[in-house]
Amino acid sequence: MKKHWRILLWTLWVIVAVLGVHGFASRLIEGHRHANYGSYIIWGLWVSAYIYFIGLSAGSFLLSSMIYVFGVKKLEKIGRLALFTAIITLCMALISIWFDLGQMFRAYRMVTSPNFGSMMAWMVWLYSLYTVIMVVELWMAMRADLCRWQSEPGVRGWVGRTLAFHRGPLPPEKERWCHHWLKVLAIVGVPLAIAFHGGVGALFSTLSARPFWHTPLMPILFLTGALVSGGGLMAFVVAAFYPHRNDEQRQMVAYIGRAVLGLLLFDVVLEWAEFSVPMWYGVGHEYDLLMRVLFGDFWWVFWIVHVGLGCLVPIYLLAFRGDKLWSVGLAGLLIAVTFMTVRLNIVIPGLLDPHLQGLQNAFSDHRLVFWYVPSFFEWQVTMFIVALGSALFYLGYRFLPLTANQTENSPVRH
Amino acid sequence: MKTNENTPSPPVKPESPEDFDRAAFIKAAAILAGAAAVGAVALVNGKRTKISNEPTGEATVRKLPPMETIPVDRHSDPLLRMQKELEIAMAKPVEQRHWMMVIDTRKCVGCHACTIACVAENKLPPGVVYRPVVTEEIGRFPNVALRFTPRPCMQCNAPPCTPVCPVKATWKRPDGIVAVDYDKCIGCGYCITACPYNARTRDAGEFYTEGTPALQPYEQEPNFEYGKHWKREGHKSPIGNARKCQFCLHRLEVGMLPECVTSCIGRATYFGDGNDPESLVSELAAKPNAIRLLEEKGTKPNVVYLI
């Protein structure tokens, strides 16, 4: 990467990190006071960010399962990268939702006294299992390389000695054992990822009090969204971070790009159903809410960011420039980043309108309103999560054997 | 992981890639089937167990001082009658009472006295309100009329808010009140989204007199919700928790009517035991003009409106 680009990225990271740490400290010390969500619109930016990151995680994980379960040979070399991306985005999701809790240090109660009648308890348990499976899978996939690293000097040798749990080169039967169980776990992971991400959709759609969310399509929409956004992210990650600029990389990126294009088109169909069915005859509660999404104060979030930058531009790039590395990478990045607006447009409109008309006039209080724009503090906390996630990703990228058989040289600096 | 390493690798010694695949699939299927079975048991168990472990029976009987100085009958002032009925209801074990509220909207003048009395009684901070008076404007200016609908918690018989709680921090009591345990609530907000009446709010830890020369003592006094002593300071509960109307349970326990009932200037709010066929609320709830809010949601509210 060119030097000035590197300086620019580092500067950007430092700014985001400083603002983020300030937000993080403020969240710990002063709680929810500086947030703009209130008692009626109880979930805002952080919950949206949570379902966004967790979607990226489920999507990249399912992509990794294409390799480990379905044996797509073409993508073999990016399996670990996909798994690692899934782990990092999951961490980001969990931190995001943890900050949203009113009593964040009681989160352990989800483990000690769960109510398995609640969709939320299921979600927590399922993604805990999912985390364990992903970490073990990644370890098994890296183990042979970790053993190979042990004799090297510096951090890599240390990482190899600490994480391999084995001295010296890994004997073939152990490597085989690792591959075998990696496959078992990858197979187990597929229904688990579907269950838990569908479960996040179900967390919303099971609430009969919120007609905007209460649709059986929601879990399916969440899954498709996860595949699209996670696939987009992986297209970008492989285009930007794969250590060798060669034909193999171009082929992998083009392959992911085609899959993402198909998924994106399918997602558009689902979204059409989600909007057109409740809106067709122009009457009803949901119609009013959807009209606010399409033509309310934040119309540009839907039309410009989501439809324009998140659908039309990527569809053009993937369909007509699908063979070029940069265009697929850019399309993937656009899809992955703008998908946040889809998440915001699910969470917030669902809470916008009271069933009891006139409740908005009942009590004058800045937290008892049906209006929400995230405060700068909320953005700061999200910046903290992004800075932390990108730092963890960078560390892993530098100091873990994430791309297969990269024993010869140190990874290419980014 | 470690112990497995010592045993010879997979039991089915894979010969070809197909065998290797088959062995992996069989193991994965076994793990998944086991997990699904455990999950099914957890789900059924979770749906069947009652969360509440409230005491019931004789221990919950309250012997309140009898009202002897004033004779009370069916024709007495409603407040006196309700006070007498409260005494009778509290003499029964908790599971035999069923608290109900009846609000006569024709008598409500929209003074918001109940809202404010409730705020004072429960020391509610900004962003938390248990009983707002929903105010609708009907017609087009200048030909407008106002309609007022006080909205406490409906203490639903089929509450949508309790089954969603991931940590068993909210439940329906034997006397019909939907309670929250502030010490258990993690403040996730899921119950708040589940209530179609918006009857739950979250305490964001603010104070009305913040930013003035001094925090006023009335905001720092403890409240006595659920018969306990809650002082709002630092990050302690109920800060960060879901909060809601509980029909002033702590007052009922000591023989007082809910604060909104006693503070209503128009005698528009009635309260009592729905299990007592002689009570004022039972009488009123059976009137032909009685309705419940959002009945189509199937929540079976215990607050009845006379229209």
Coordinates of C-alpha atoms in Angstrom, one line a residue, chain A residues 46-376:
Chain A
W46 CA -26.5 0.5 19.2
V47 CA -29.1 -2.2 18.7
S48 CA -29.1 -1.5 15.0
A49 CA -25.3 -1.7 15.1
Y50 CA -25.6 -5.0 16.9
I51 CA -27.8 -6.6 14.4
Y52 CA -25.6 -5.2 11.7
F53 CA -22.4 -6.6 13.0
I54 CA -23.9 -9.9 13.9
G55 CA -25.3 -10.1 10.4
L56 CA -21.8 -9.5 9.0
S57 CA -20.5 -12.3 11.3
A58 CA -23.2 -14.8 10.3
G59 CA -22.6 -14.0 6.7
S60 CA -18.8 -14.4 6.7
F61 CA -19.2 -17.6 8.8
L62 CA -21.6 -19.1 6.3
L63 CA -19.1 -18.2 3.5
S64 CA -16.4 -20.0 5.4
S65 CA -18.7 -23.0 5.6
M66 CA -18.8 -23.1 1.8
I67 CA -15.2 -24.1 2.1
Y68 CA -15.2 -26.4 5.1
V69 CA -18.6 -28.1 4.6
F70 CA -19.3 -27.9 0.9
G71 CA -15.7 -28.1 -0.2
V72 CA -15.5 -25.2 -2.6
K73 CA -11.9 -25.7 -3.5
K74 CA -11.6 -22.3 -5.2
L75 CA -12.0 -20.5 -1.9
E76 CA -9.9 -22.8 0.3
K77 CA -7.2 -20.3 1.0
I78 CA -9.5 -17.7 2.5
G79 CA -11.4 -20.0 4.9
R80 CA -9.5 -18.8 8.0
L81 CA -9.8 -15.1 6.9
A82 CA -13.6 -15.6 6.7
L83 CA -13.7 -17.3 10.1
F84 CA -11.5 -14.6 11.7
T85 CA -13.7 -11.9 10.2
A86 CA -16.8 -13.6 11.6
I87 CA -15.2 -13.7 15.1
I88 CA -14.2 -10.1 15.0
T89 CA -17.6 -8.8 13.8
L90 CA -19.3 -11.0 16.4
C91 CA -17.1 -9.4 19.1
M92 CA -18.2 -6.0 17.8
A93 CA -21.8 -7.0 17.9
L94 CA -21.6 -8.2 21.4
I95 CA -19.9 -5.1 22.7
S96 CA -22.5 -3.0 20.9
I97 CA -25.4 -4.8 22.6
W98 CA -23.6 -4.9 25.9
F99 CA -23.4 -1.1 26.0
D100 CA -27.2 -0.9 25.3
L101 CA -28.1 -2.8 28.5
G102 CA -29.4 -0.6 31.4
Q103 CA -27.4 -2.7 33.9
M104 CA -24.5 -3.9 31.9
F105 CA -22.8 -5.7 34.7
R106 CA -25.8 -8.0 35.1
A107 CA -25.3 -9.5 31.6
Y108 CA -24.1 -12.7 33.3
R109 CA -27.7 -13.3 34.4
M110 CA -28.4 -14.5 30.8
V111 CA -26.2 -17.4 31.7
T112 CA -27.2 -18.0 35.3
S113 CA -31.0 -17.6 35.1
P114 CA -32.1 -17.7 31.5
N115 CA -35.7 -17.8 30.5
F116 CA -35.8 -20.2 27.6
G117 CA -39.3 -19.0 26.7
S118 CA -37.7 -15.7 25.6
M119 CA -36.2 -15.3 22.1
M120 CA -33.5 -13.1 23.6
A121 CA -32.2 -15.8 25.9
W122 CA -32.1 -18.2 23.0
M123 CA -30.2 -15.7 20.9
V124 CA -27.6 -15.3 23.7
W125 CA -27.1 -19.0 24.2
L126 CA -26.9 -19.7 20.5
Y127 CA -24.3 -17.1 19.8
S128 CA -22.3 -18.2 22.8
L129 CA -22.1 -21.7 21.3
Y130 CA -21.4 -20.2 17.9
T131 CA -18.5 -18.2 19.3
V132 CA -17.0 -21.4 20.9
I133 CA -17.4 -23.3 17.6
M134 CA -15.8 -20.5 15.6
V135 CA -12.8 -20.1 17.8
V136 CA -12.2 -23.8 18.0
E137 CA -12.6 -24.1 14.2
L138 CA -10.2 -21.3 13.5
W139 CA -7.7 -22.9 15.9
M140 CA -7.9 -26.2 14.2
A141 CA -7.5 -24.6 10.8
M142 CA -4.4 -22.7 11.9
R143 CA -2.8 -25.3 14.1
A144 CA -0.4 -26.9 11.6
D145 CA 0.8 -23.4 10.6
L146 CA 1.1 -22.4 14.2
C147 CA 3.4 -25.4 14.8
R148 CA 5.5 -24.4 11.8
W149 CA 5.8 -20.9 13.2
Q150 CA 7.3 -22.0 16.5
S151 CA 10.9 -21.9 15.4
E152 CA 10.6 -18.4 14.0
P153 CA 11.9 -15.4 16.0
G154 CA 9.8 -12.6 17.4
V155 CA 6.1 -12.4 17.9
R156 CA 5.2 -15.1 15.4
G157 CA 7.3 -17.7 17.2
W158 CA 5.7 -16.7 20.5
V159 CA 2.2 -16.9 19.0
G160 CA 3.0 -20.3 17.6
R161 CA 4.4 -21.6 20.9
T162 CA 1.5 -20.2 22.9
L163 CA -1.4 -21.1 20.8
A164 CA -0.5 -24.4 19.1
F165 CA -0.6 -26.5 22.3
H166 CA 1.9 -28.8 20.7
R167 CA 5.7 -28.7 20.4
G168 CA 7.4 -29.3 17.1
P169 CA 5.9 -30.0 13.7
L170 CA 2.3 -31.3 13.9
P171 CA 2.3 -35.1 13.0
P172 CA 0.2 -35.9 10.0
E173 CA -2.4 -37.9 12.0
K174 CA -2.9 -35.0 14.3
E175 CA -3.3 -32.7 11.4
R176 CA -5.8 -35.1 10.0
W177 CA -7.6 -35.2 13.3
C178 CA -7.8 -31.4 13.2
H179 CA -9.2 -31.4 9.7
H180 CA -11.7 -34.0 10.6
W181 CA -13.1 -32.2 13.6
L182 CA -12.9 -28.9 11.7
K183 CA -15.3 -30.3 9.2
V184 CA -17.6 -31.7 12.0
L185 CA -17.7 -28.3 13.7
A186 CA -18.2 -26.5 10.4
I187 CA -21.2 -28.7 9.6
V188 CA -22.6 -28.1 13.1
G189 CA -22.0 -24.4 12.6
V190 CA -24.2 -24.1 9.6
P191 CA -27.6 -24.8 11.2
L192 CA -26.4 -23.0 14.3
A193 CA -25.6 -19.8 12.4
I194 CA -28.9 -20.1 10.6
A195 CA -30.7 -20.7 13.9
F196 CA -29.1 -17.9 15.7
H197 CA -29.3 -15.3 13.0
G198 CA -32.8 -16.3 12.1
G199 CA -33.4 -16.0 15.9
V200 CA -32.2 -12.4 15.9
G201 CA -34.9 -11.8 13.3
A202 CA -37.4 -13.7 15.3
L203 CA -36.5 -11.6 18.4
F204 CA -38.2 -8.8 16.5
S205 CA -40.8 -10.6 14.6
T206 CA -42.3 -12.5 17.6
L207 CA -43.5 -9.2 19.1
S208 CA -47.2 -8.9 18.3
A209 CA -47.2 -5.4 19.8
R210 CA -45.0 -4.1 16.9
P211 CA -46.8 -4.8 13.6
F212 CA -43.9 -3.4 11.7
W213 CA -41.7 -6.2 12.9
H214 CA -44.4 -8.8 13.4
T215 CA -44.0 -10.5 10.0
P216 CA -42.9 -14.1 9.5
L217 CA -40.6 -12.9 6.7
M218 CA -38.4 -11.1 9.2
P219 CA -36.1 -14.1 10.1
I220 CA -35.6 -14.9 6.4
L221 CA -34.9 -11.3 5.7
F222 CA -32.3 -11.3 8.4
L223 CA -30.6 -14.4 7.0
T224 CA -30.5 -13.1 3.5
G225 CA -29.3 -9.7 4.8
A226 CA -26.5 -11.5 6.7
L227 CA -25.4 -13.4 3.6
V228 CA -25.4 -10.3 1.4
S229 CA -23.6 -8.0 3.9
G230 CA -21.2 -10.7 5.1
G231 CA -20.5 -11.8 1.5
G232 CA -19.9 -8.2 0.6
L233 CA -17.5 -7.7 3.5
M234 CA -15.6 -10.8 2.5
A235 CA -15.3 -9.7 -1.1
F236 CA -13.8 -6.5 0.2
V237 CA -11.5 -8.2 2.7
V238 CA -10.2 -10.7 0.2
A239 CA -9.7 -7.9 -2.4
A240 CA -7.9 -5.7 0.1
F241 CA -6.0 -8.1 2.4
Y242 CA -5.2 -11.2 0.5
P243 CA -1.4 -11.3 0.7
H244 CA -0.7 -12.2 -2.9
R245 CA -1.9 -10.1 -5.8
N246 CA -2.3 -12.9 -8.3
D247 CA -4.7 -14.6 -10.6
E248 CA -5.9 -16.8 -7.8
Q249 CA -7.0 -13.8 -5.8
R250 CA -8.8 -12.3 -8.8
Q251 CA -10.7 -15.5 -9.3
M252 CA -11.7 -15.8 -5.7
V253 CA -12.9 -12.3 -5.6
A254 CA -14.9 -12.7 -8.8
Y255 CA -16.4 -15.9 -7.5
I256 CA -17.5 -14.2 -4.2
G257 CA -18.8 -11.3 -6.3
R258 CA -21.1 -13.4 -8.4
A259 CA -22.5 -15.1 -5.2
V260 CA -23.0 -11.7 -3.6
L261 CA -24.8 -10.4 -6.7
G262 CA -27.2 -13.3 -6.7
L263 CA -27.9 -12.9 -3.0
L264 CA -28.3 -9.2 -3.4
L265 CA -30.9 -9.6 -6.1
F266 CA -32.7 -12.1 -4.0
D267 CA -32.6 -9.7 -1.0
V268 CA -34.2 -7.0 -3.2
V269 CA -37.0 -9.4 -4.1
L270 CA -37.7 -10.0 -0.4
E271 CA -37.5 -6.4 0.4
W272 CA -40.0 -5.6 -2.3
A273 CA -42.4 -8.1 -0.6
E274 CA -41.7 -6.5 2.7
F275 CA -42.6 -3.1 1.4
S276 CA -45.2 -3.7 -1.2
V277 CA -47.5 -6.1 0.7
P278 CA -48.4 -3.8 3.6
M279 CA -48.4 -0.7 1.4
W280 CA -50.3 -1.8 -1.6
Y281 CA -53.7 -0.3 -0.8
G282 CA -52.4 2.7 1.0
V283 CA -54.2 2.1 4.3
G284 CA -53.2 1.0 7.8
H285 CA -50.7 1.5 10.5
E286 CA -47.8 -0.2 8.7
Y287 CA -48.5 1.9 5.6
D288 CA -48.0 5.1 7.6
L289 CA -44.7 3.8 9.0
L290 CA -43.3 2.6 5.7
M291 CA -44.3 6.0 4.1
R292 CA -42.2 7.6 6.8
V293 CA -39.3 5.3 5.8
L294 CA -39.7 6.1 2.1
F295 CA -40.7 9.7 2.2
G296 CA -40.2 11.0 5.7
D297 CA -37.4 13.2 7.1
F298 CA -34.9 10.4 6.5
W299 CA -35.9 9.5 3.0
W300 CA -32.3 9.9 1.8
V301 CA -31.2 7.1 4.1
F302 CA -33.4 4.7 2.2
W303 CA -33.2 6.1 -1.4
I304 CA -29.7 7.4 -1.6
V305 CA -27.7 5.3 0.9
H306 CA -29.5 2.0 0.7
V307 CA -31.1 1.9 -2.8
G308 CA -28.4 4.0 -4.6
L309 CA -25.1 3.2 -2.9
G310 CA -26.1 -0.2 -1.4
C311 CA -28.0 -1.7 -4.3
L312 CA -27.8 0.0 -7.7
V313 CA -24.1 0.9 -7.7
P314 CA -23.0 -2.6 -6.4
I315 CA -25.4 -4.3 -8.8
Y316 CA -23.8 -2.3 -11.7
L317 CA -20.3 -3.0 -10.5
L318 CA -20.9 -6.7 -9.9
A319 CA -22.9 -7.4 -13.1
F320 CA -20.8 -5.4 -15.6
R321 CA -17.4 -5.0 -13.9
G322 CA -17.4 -8.3 -12.1
D323 CA -14.0 -9.4 -13.4
K324 CA -12.1 -6.5 -12.0
L325 CA -10.7 -6.8 -8.5
W326 CA -11.2 -3.2 -7.5
S327 CA -14.8 -3.0 -8.6
V328 CA -15.9 -6.2 -6.8
G329 CA -14.0 -5.1 -3.7
L330 CA -15.6 -1.7 -3.9
A331 CA -19.1 -3.2 -4.5
G332 CA -18.5 -5.4 -1.5
L333 CA -17.4 -2.6 0.7
L334 CA -20.4 -0.5 -0.4
I335 CA -22.9 -3.3 0.4
A336 CA -21.3 -4.1 3.7
V337 CA -21.1 -0.5 4.9
T338 CA -24.5 0.7 3.7
F339 CA -26.3 -2.3 5.1
M340 CA -26.2 -0.4 8.4
T341 CA -29.1 1.7 7.0
V342 CA -31.2 -1.4 6.4
R343 CA -30.7 -2.3 10.1
L344 CA -31.6 1.2 11.3
N345 CA -34.7 1.2 9.1
I346 CA -35.8 -2.0 10.8
V347 CA -35.2 -1.1 14.4
I348 CA -36.3 2.6 14.6
P349 CA -39.5 2.7 12.5
G350 CA -40.8 -0.4 14.4
L351 CA -40.9 1.8 17.5
L352 CA -42.0 5.1 16.0
D353 CA -45.7 5.1 16.3
P354 CA -47.8 4.5 19.5
H355 CA -50.9 2.4 19.2
L356 CA -52.6 4.8 21.5
Q357 CA -52.7 8.0 19.5
G358 CA -52.3 11.0 21.7
L359 CA -49.7 9.3 23.9
Q360 CA -47.1 11.6 22.4
N361 CA -49.1 14.6 23.8
A362 CA -49.5 13.1 27.2
F363 CA -46.4 14.0 29.0
S364 CA -43.7 16.6 28.0
D365 CA -40.3 15.0 28.4
H366 CA -37.4 14.6 26.1
R367 CA -37.3 10.8 26.6
L368 CA -41.0 10.4 26.1
V369 CA -41.1 11.3 22.4
F370 CA -41.6 9.3 19.2
W371 CA -38.7 10.8 17.5
Y372 CA -35.1 9.7 17.4
V373 CA -31.8 10.7 15.9
P374 CA -28.6 9.2 17.4
S375 CA -26.6 11.6 19.6
F376 CA -23.0 12.3 19.0

